[in-house]
PDB file of C-alpha atoms in Angstrom:
ATOM      1  CA  GLN D 843     -17.211   5.167  -9.135  1.00  0.00           C
ATOM      2  CA  VAL D 844     -14.262   2.853  -8.673  1.00  0.00           C
ATOM      3  CA  HIS D 845     -14.091   0.726  -5.577  1.00  0.00           C
ATOM      4  CA  LEU D 846     -12.770  -2.483  -4.055  1.00  0.00           C
ATOM      5  CA  VAL D 847     -14.808  -4.342  -1.422  1.00  0.00           C
ATOM      6  CA  GLN D 848     -13.135  -7.031   0.660  1.00  0.00           C
ATOM      7  CA  SER D 849     -14.455  -9.960   2.667  1.00  0.00           C
ATOM      8  CA  GLY D 850     -14.756  -9.830   6.443  1.00  0.00           C
ATOM      9  CA  ALA D 851     -12.370 -10.508   9.307  1.00  0.00           C
ATOM     10  CA  GLU D 852     -11.147 -14.039   9.977  1.00  0.00           C
ATOM     11  CA  VAL D 853      -9.518 -15.979  12.804  1.00  0.00           C
ATOM     12  CA  LYS D 854      -7.274 -18.850  11.753  1.00  0.00           C
ATOM     13  CA  LYS D 855      -5.199 -21.547  13.420  1.00  0.00           C
ATOM     14  CA  PRO D 856      -1.458 -21.860  12.799  1.00  0.00           C
ATOM     15  CA  GLY D 857      -0.779 -24.181   9.873  1.00  0.00           C
ATOM     16  CA  SER D 858      -4.146 -23.558   8.229  1.00  0.00           C
ATOM     17  CA  SER D 859      -4.925 -21.461   5.136  1.00  0.00           C
ATOM     18  CA  MET D 860      -6.774 -18.202   4.589  1.00  0.00           C
ATOM     19  CA  LYS D 861      -8.567 -16.915   1.494  1.00  0.00           C
ATOM     20  CA  VAL D 862      -9.597 -13.270   1.239  1.00  0.00           C
ATOM     21  CA  SER D 863     -11.776 -11.929  -1.550  1.00  0.00           C
ATOM     22  CA  CYS D 864     -11.816  -8.519  -3.210  1.00  0.00           C
ATOM     23  CA  LYS D 865     -14.734  -7.527  -5.443  1.00  0.00           C
ATOM     24  CA  ALA D 866     -13.819  -4.867  -7.968  1.00  0.00           C
ATOM     25  CA  SER D 867     -15.955  -2.387  -9.818  1.00  0.00           C
ATOM     26  CA  GLU D 868     -16.060  -3.061 -13.553  1.00  0.00           C
ATOM     27  CA  GLY D 869     -13.751  -0.188 -14.406  1.00  0.00           C
ATOM     28  CA  ILE D 870     -10.999  -1.634 -12.268  1.00  0.00           C
ATOM     29  CA  PHE D 871     -11.316  -5.325 -13.111  1.00  0.00           C
ATOM     30  CA  ASN D 872     -11.095  -4.948 -16.872  1.00  0.00           C
ATOM     31  CA  ASN D 873      -8.355  -2.361 -17.094  1.00  0.00           C
ATOM     32  CA  TYR D 874      -5.897  -2.643 -14.226  1.00  0.00           C
ATOM     33  CA  GLY D 875      -3.881  -4.979 -12.093  1.00  0.00           C
ATOM     34  CA  ILE D 876      -4.841  -5.849  -8.538  1.00  0.00           C
ATOM     35  CA  SER D 877      -2.194  -6.277  -5.860  1.00  0.00           C
ATOM     36  CA  TRP D 878      -2.305  -7.432  -2.255  1.00  0.00           C
ATOM     37  CA  VAL D 879      -0.543  -5.575   0.543  1.00  0.00           C
ATOM     38  CA  ARG D 880      -0.539  -6.469   4.200  1.00  0.00           C
ATOM     39  CA  GLN D 881       0.122  -4.346   7.272  1.00  0.00           C
ATOM     40  CA  ALA D 882       1.313  -5.828  10.522  1.00  0.00           C
ATOM     41  CA  PRO D 883       2.512  -3.831  13.527  1.00  0.00           C
ATOM     42  CA  VAL D 884       6.086  -5.097  13.312  1.00  0.00           C
ATOM     43  CA  GLN D 885       6.695  -5.655   9.607  1.00  0.00           C
ATOM     44  CA  GLY D 886       4.883  -2.547   8.351  1.00  0.00           C
ATOM     45  CA  LEU D 887       3.518  -2.559   4.797  1.00  0.00           C
ATOM     46  CA  GLU D 888       4.451  -5.566   2.647  1.00  0.00           C
ATOM     47  CA  TRP D 889       3.529  -6.338  -0.956  1.00  0.00           C
ATOM     48  CA  LEU D 890       2.598 -10.013  -1.397  1.00  0.00           C
ATOM     49  CA  GLY D 891       1.918 -10.074  -5.112  1.00  0.00           C
ATOM     50  CA  GLY D 892      -0.512  -9.098  -7.824  1.00  0.00           C
ATOM     51  CA  ILE D 893      -2.515 -10.194 -10.831  1.00  0.00           C
ATOM     52  CA  ILE D 894      -3.808  -8.740 -14.070  1.00  0.00           C
ATOM     53  CA  PRO D 895      -7.342 -10.194 -13.983  1.00  0.00           C
ATOM     54  CA  VAL D 896      -7.973 -10.197 -17.709  1.00  0.00           C
ATOM     55  CA  LEU D 897      -4.751 -12.128 -18.246  1.00  0.00           C
ATOM     56  CA  GLY D 898      -4.997 -14.306 -15.148  1.00  0.00           C
ATOM     57  CA  THR D 899      -1.262 -14.307 -14.522  1.00  0.00           C
ATOM     58  CA  GLY D 900       0.048 -13.700 -11.019  1.00  0.00           C
ATOM     59  CA  ASN D 901       3.312 -12.132  -9.895  1.00  0.00           C
ATOM     60  CA  TYR D 902       4.509 -12.842  -6.360  1.00  0.00           C
ATOM     61  CA  ALA D 903       7.092 -11.493  -3.971  1.00  0.00           C
ATOM     62  CA  GLN D 904       9.781 -14.111  -3.497  1.00  0.00           C
ATOM     63  CA  LYS D 905       9.229 -14.076   0.265  1.00  0.00           C
ATOM     64  CA  PHE D 906       5.702 -15.421  -0.218  1.00  0.00           C
ATOM     65  CA  GLN D 907       6.210 -17.345  -3.468  1.00  0.00           C
ATOM     66  CA  ASP D 908       5.705 -20.790  -1.969  1.00  0.00           C
ATOM     67  CA  ARG D 909       2.684 -19.864   0.189  1.00  0.00           C
ATOM     68  CA  VAL D 910       0.544 -17.383  -1.753  1.00  0.00           C
ATOM     69  CA  THR D 911      -1.841 -17.822  -4.667  1.00  0.00           C
ATOM     70  CA  ILE D 912      -3.693 -14.924  -6.287  1.00  0.00           C
ATOM     71  CA  SER D 913      -6.536 -15.705  -8.672  1.00  0.00           C
ATOM     72  CA  ALA D 914      -9.364 -13.914 -10.429  1.00  0.00           C
ATOM     73  CA  ASP D 915     -12.950 -14.840 -11.328  1.00  0.00           C
ATOM     74  CA  GLU D 916     -14.100 -12.779 -14.301  1.00  0.00           C
ATOM     75  CA  SER D 917     -17.773 -13.691 -13.915  1.00  0.00           C
ATOM     76  CA  SER D 918     -17.990 -12.064 -10.479  1.00  0.00           C
ATOM     77  CA  ARG D 919     -15.198  -9.492 -10.905  1.00  0.00           C
ATOM     78  CA  THR D 920     -13.569 -10.900  -7.785  1.00  0.00           C
ATOM     79  CA  VAL D 921      -9.893 -11.378  -7.001  1.00  0.00           C
ATOM     80  CA  TYR D 922      -8.806 -13.878  -4.352  1.00  0.00           C
ATOM     81  CA  MET D 923      -5.647 -14.121  -2.269  1.00  0.00           C
ATOM     82  CA  GLU D 924      -4.913 -17.415  -0.571  1.00  0.00           C
ATOM     83  CA  LEU D 925      -2.088 -17.748   1.959  1.00  0.00           C
ATOM     84  CA  SER D 926      -1.203 -21.195   3.275  1.00  0.00           C
ATOM     85  CA  SER D 927       0.801 -22.617   6.197  1.00  0.00           C
ATOM     86  CA  LEU D 928      -0.226 -19.693   8.364  1.00  0.00           C
ATOM     87  CA  ARG D 929       2.054 -18.564  11.193  1.00  0.00           C
ATOM     88  CA  LEU D 930       1.425 -16.267  14.133  1.00  0.00           C
ATOM     89  CA  ASP D 931       3.291 -13.462  12.371  1.00  0.00           C
ATOM     90  CA  ASP D 932       0.869 -13.594   9.438  1.00  0.00           C
ATOM     91  CA  THR D 933      -1.563 -11.729  11.688  1.00  0.00           C
ATOM     92  CA  ALA D 934      -2.198  -8.496   9.808  1.00  0.00           C
ATOM     93  CA  VAL D 935      -4.655  -6.347   7.929  1.00  0.00           C
ATOM     94  CA  TYR D 936      -4.697  -7.444   4.288  1.00  0.00           C
ATOM     95  CA  TYR D 937      -5.559  -4.898   1.586  1.00  0.00           C
ATOM     96  CA  CYS D 938      -6.303  -5.321  -2.086  1.00  0.00           C
ATOM     97  CA  VAL D 939      -5.277  -2.323  -4.181  1.00  0.00           C
ATOM     98  CA  ARG D 940      -5.612  -1.100  -7.740  1.00  0.00           C
ATOM     99  CA  ASP D 941      -2.180  -1.386  -9.313  1.00  0.00           C
ATOM    100  CA  SER D 942      -2.022   1.365 -11.925  1.00  0.00           C
ATOM    101  CA  PRO D 943       0.630   3.560 -13.529  1.00  0.00           C
ATOM    102  CA  ARG D 944      -0.223   5.910 -10.651  1.00  0.00           C
ATOM    103  CA  ALA D 945       0.981   3.375  -8.089  1.00  0.00           C
ATOM    104  CA  PHE D 946      -1.636   1.968  -5.689  1.00  0.00           C
ATOM    105  CA  ASP D 947      -4.374   4.534  -6.210  1.00  0.00           C
ATOM    106  CA  VAL D 948      -7.457   2.694  -4.944  1.00  0.00           C
ATOM    107  CA  TRP D 949      -7.507   0.628  -1.746  1.00  0.00           C
ATOM    108  CA  GLY D 950      -9.988  -1.835  -0.346  1.00  0.00           C
ATOM    109  CA  GLN D 951     -11.208  -1.338   3.205  1.00  0.00           C
ATOM    110  CA  GLY D 952      -8.882  -4.016   4.568  1.00  0.00           C
ATOM    111  CA  THR D 953      -9.455  -7.462   6.088  1.00  0.00           C
ATOM    112  CA  LEU D 954      -8.088  -8.305   9.534  1.00  0.00           C
ATOM    113  CA  VAL D 955      -6.771 -11.836   9.717  1.00  0.00           C
ATOM    114  CA  THR D 956      -5.766 -13.065  13.154  1.00  0.00           C
ATOM    115  CA  VAL D 957      -3.688 -16.218  13.459  1.00  0.00           C
ATOM    116  CA  SER D 958      -4.026 -17.652  16.929  1.00  0.00           C
ATOM    117  CA  SER D 959      -3.859 -21.038  18.570  1.00  0.00           C
TER     118      SER D 959
ATOM    119  CA  ASP P 914      14.994  -6.019  -2.609  1.00  0.00           C
ATOM    120  CA  ILE P 915      15.134  -2.224  -2.502  1.00  0.00           C
ATOM    121  CA  VAL P 916      15.059  -0.955   1.085  1.00  0.00           C
ATOM    122  CA  LEU P 917      13.404   2.394   1.815  1.00  0.00           C
ATOM    123  CA  THR P 918      14.434   4.362   4.879  1.00  0.00           C
ATOM    124  CA  GLN P 919      12.252   7.225   6.033  1.00  0.00           C
ATOM    125  CA  SER P 920      13.299  10.049   8.326  1.00  0.00           C
ATOM    126  CA  PRO P 921      12.502  11.276  10.799  1.00  0.00           C
ATOM    127  CA  GLY P 922      10.537   8.556  12.525  1.00  0.00           C
ATOM    128  CA  THR P 923       8.356  11.135  14.252  1.00  0.00           C
ATOM    129  CA  LEU P 924       7.910  14.814  13.434  1.00  0.00           C
ATOM    130  CA  SER P 925       6.247  17.134  15.949  1.00  0.00           C
ATOM    131  CA  LEU P 926       4.941  20.371  14.460  1.00  0.00           C
ATOM    132  CA  SER P 927       2.181  22.917  14.930  1.00  0.00           C
ATOM    133  CA  PRO P 928      -0.670  23.703  12.523  1.00  0.00           C
ATOM    134  CA  GLY P 929       0.426  26.341  10.032  1.00  0.00           C
ATOM    135  CA  GLU P 930       4.065  25.215  10.000  1.00  0.00           C
ATOM    136  CA  GLY P 931       5.797  23.411   7.133  1.00  0.00           C
ATOM    137  CA  ALA P 932       6.981  19.778   7.116  1.00  0.00           C
ATOM    138  CA  THR P 933       9.703  17.979   5.197  1.00  0.00           C
ATOM    139  CA  LEU P 934       9.689  14.165   5.105  1.00  0.00           C
ATOM    140  CA  SER P 935      12.549  12.198   3.602  1.00  0.00           C
ATOM    141  CA  CYS P 936      12.781   8.795   1.936  1.00  0.00           C
ATOM    142  CA  THR P 937      16.093   7.237   0.909  1.00  0.00           C
ATOM    143  CA  THR P 938      16.258   4.102  -1.229  1.00  0.00           C
ATOM    144  CA  SER P 939      19.057   1.513  -1.128  1.00  0.00           C
ATOM    145  CA  GLN P 940      19.266   1.500  -4.938  1.00  0.00           C
ATOM    146  CA  SER P 941      18.344   4.014  -7.583  1.00  0.00           C
ATOM    147  CA  VAL P 942      14.637   3.758  -8.427  1.00  0.00           C
ATOM    148  CA  SER P 943      13.899   3.497 -12.133  1.00  0.00           C
ATOM    149  CA  THR P 944      12.057   6.408 -13.716  1.00  0.00           C
ATOM    150  CA  SER P 945      11.354   7.859 -10.266  1.00  0.00           C
ATOM    151  CA  TYR P 946       8.655   5.272  -9.517  1.00  0.00           C
ATOM    152  CA  VAL P 947       8.219   6.545  -5.996  1.00  0.00           C
ATOM    153  CA  ALA P 948       4.881   7.177  -4.313  1.00  0.00           C
ATOM    154  CA  TRP P 949       3.780   8.718  -1.027  1.00  0.00           C
ATOM    155  CA  TYR P 950       0.751   7.669   1.026  1.00  0.00           C
ATOM    156  CA  ARG P 951      -1.012   9.073   4.083  1.00  0.00           C
ATOM    157  CA  GLN P 952      -2.671   6.828   6.630  1.00  0.00           C
ATOM    158  CA  LYS P 953      -5.040   7.963   9.351  1.00  0.00           C
ATOM    159  CA  PRO P 954      -5.890   5.713  12.325  1.00  0.00           C
ATOM    160  CA  GLY P 955      -8.233   2.883  11.416  1.00  0.00           C
ATOM    161  CA  GLN P 956      -8.124   3.686   7.708  1.00  0.00           C
ATOM    162  CA  ALA P 957      -6.369   2.295   4.665  1.00  0.00           C
ATOM    163  CA  PRO P 958      -3.478   4.306   3.263  1.00  0.00           C
ATOM    164  CA  SER P 959      -4.413   6.784   0.543  1.00  0.00           C
ATOM    165  CA  LEU P 960      -2.256   7.873  -2.376  1.00  0.00           C
ATOM    166  CA  LEU P 961      -0.866  11.416  -2.279  1.00  0.00           C
ATOM    167  CA  ILE P 962       2.017  11.505  -4.772  1.00  0.00           C
ATOM    168  CA  TYR P 963       3.093   9.179  -7.608  1.00  0.00           C
ATOM    169  CA  ALA P 964       6.047   9.242  -9.978  1.00  0.00           C
ATOM    170  CA  ALA P 965       7.925  11.168  -7.293  1.00  0.00           C
ATOM    171  CA  SER P 966       6.240  14.510  -7.960  1.00  0.00           C
ATOM    172  CA  SER P 967       2.770  14.064  -9.454  1.00  0.00           C
ATOM    173  CA  ARG P 968      -0.163  14.789  -7.156  1.00  0.00           C
ATOM    174  CA  ALA P 969      -3.022  12.294  -7.061  1.00  0.00           C
ATOM    175  CA  PRO P 970      -6.483  13.672  -7.911  1.00  0.00           C
ATOM    176  CA  GLY P 971      -7.894  15.794  -5.114  1.00  0.00           C
ATOM    177  CA  VAL P 972      -4.584  16.310  -3.307  1.00  0.00           C
ATOM    178  CA  PRO P 973      -4.050  20.018  -2.512  1.00  0.00           C
ATOM    179  CA  ASP P 974      -1.021  21.832  -3.882  1.00  0.00           C
ATOM    180  CA  ARG P 975       0.210  22.374  -0.304  1.00  0.00           C
ATOM    181  CA  LEU P 976       1.655  18.885  -0.733  1.00  0.00           C
ATOM    182  CA  SER P 977       4.499  18.368  -3.148  1.00  0.00           C
ATOM    183  CA  GLY P 978       6.953  15.591  -3.939  1.00  0.00           C
ATOM    184  CA  SER P 979      10.451  15.844  -5.302  1.00  0.00           C
ATOM    185  CA  GLY P 980      13.634  13.871  -5.783  1.00  0.00           C
ATOM    186  CA  SER P 981      15.305  11.361  -8.046  1.00  0.00           C
ATOM    187  CA  GLY P 982      17.775   8.514  -7.886  1.00  0.00           C
ATOM    188  CA  THR P 983      17.876   7.477  -4.245  1.00  0.00           C
ATOM    189  CA  ASP P 984      16.642  10.587  -2.402  1.00  0.00           C
ATOM    190  CA  PHE P 985      13.014  11.662  -2.317  1.00  0.00           C
ATOM    191  CA  THR P 986      11.107  14.261  -0.306  1.00  0.00           C
ATOM    192  CA  LEU P 987       7.500  15.008   0.569  1.00  0.00           C
ATOM    193  CA  THR P 988       6.928  18.620   1.512  1.00  0.00           C
ATOM    194  CA  ILE P 989       3.766  19.866   3.203  1.00  0.00           C
ATOM    195  CA  SER P 990       3.285  23.596   3.633  1.00  0.00           C
ATOM    196  CA  ARG P 991       0.846  25.280   6.043  1.00  0.00           C
ATOM    197  CA  LEU P 992      -0.035  22.163   8.035  1.00  0.00           C
ATOM    198  CA  GLU P 993      -3.731  21.602   8.597  1.00  0.00           C
ATOM    199  CA  PRO P 994      -5.365  19.232  11.146  1.00  0.00           C
ATOM    200  CA  GLU P 995      -5.965  16.597   8.446  1.00  0.00           C
ATOM    201  CA  ASP P 996      -2.214  16.408   7.752  1.00  0.00           C
ATOM    202  CA  PHE P 997      -1.377  14.891  11.142  1.00  0.00           C
ATOM    203  CA  ALA P 998      -1.095  11.213  10.295  1.00  0.00           C
ATOM    204  CA  VAL P 999       1.463   8.579   9.256  1.00  0.00           C
ATOM    205  CA  TYR P1000       3.182   8.877   5.876  1.00  0.00           C
ATOM    206  CA  PHE P1001       4.736   6.055   3.863  1.00  0.00           C
ATOM    207  CA  CYS P1002       6.919   6.136   0.791  1.00  0.00           C
ATOM    208  CA  GLN P1003       6.946   3.276  -1.716  1.00  0.00           C
ATOM    209  CA  GLN P1004       8.988   2.271  -4.724  1.00  0.00           C
ATOM    210  CA  TYR P1005       7.090   0.499  -7.480  1.00  0.00           C
ATOM    211  CA  GLY P1006       9.746   0.416 -10.174  1.00  0.00           C
ATOM    212  CA  SER P1007      11.190  -2.946  -9.181  1.00  0.00           C
ATOM    213  CA  SER P1008       9.675  -6.162  -7.900  1.00  0.00           C
ATOM    214  CA  PRO P1009       8.987  -6.632  -5.081  1.00  0.00           C
ATOM    215  CA  HIS P1010       7.362  -3.272  -4.504  1.00  0.00           C
ATOM    216  CA  THR P1011       8.608  -2.084  -1.123  1.00  0.00           C
ATOM    217  CA  PHE P1012       7.589   0.507   1.448  1.00  0.00           C
ATOM    218  CA  GLY P1013       9.363   2.646   3.989  1.00  0.00           C
ATOM    219  CA  GLN P1014       8.667   2.142   7.671  1.00  0.00           C
ATOM    220  CA  GLY P1015       6.694   5.374   7.969  1.00  0.00           C
ATOM    221  CA  THR P1016       6.975   8.867   9.441  1.00  0.00           C
ATOM    222  CA  LYS P1017       4.453   9.916  12.060  1.00  0.00           C
ATOM    223  CA  LEU P1018       3.511  13.578  11.842  1.00  0.00           C
ATOM    224  CA  GLU P1019       2.062  14.621  15.185  1.00  0.00           C
ATOM    225  CA  ILE P1020       0.730  17.833  16.669  1.00  0.00           C
ATOM    226  CA  LYS P1021       3.224  19.615  18.863  1.00  0.00           C
TER     227      LYS P1021
END
């Protein structure tokens, strides 16, 4: 069975960084890309970027290019998304998703990140 | 970036009726790389349709996608209770992948 399991909710201060993890089943990690999508009440669904774990190369949306880093650890089949210089409007649910020829066909359970002073 | 505009914002219908949801893109989407997702409260979105008209595994044939170029449609026939949710379209042919703002399908 294919699945993505994310780390738990976080509360962060403005200006700090966040790092969310996404553990993938073997079938996903070795054969597909993993993307990160966030959902905030105002901005709706936004794609931040993605990675092909076996290649280790990330691809980022220009809006987040200077603040986001997506990496992968093959030994633990885990993908990480780090977002720096956090602002209040970065408060959102962050999802990792399987990025396949069939669009985003597997979703993690989501991680709520709250940015608050 | 390609902007996706969904209409209507809210659709009020009764179980058993049919629904038509629209998604218009600001530029033509290559090879019809358009997907549709359903999201229920407190849950992650789930894939319904990819490549504009292909159903994801397990999606009933009451749901169908169509369209090309800049105009895409999700059609749901014989609405069932599980269909009342929020629907998003997405283009994944160009980077950045972008989503529409959503259509809420509610019980009348």
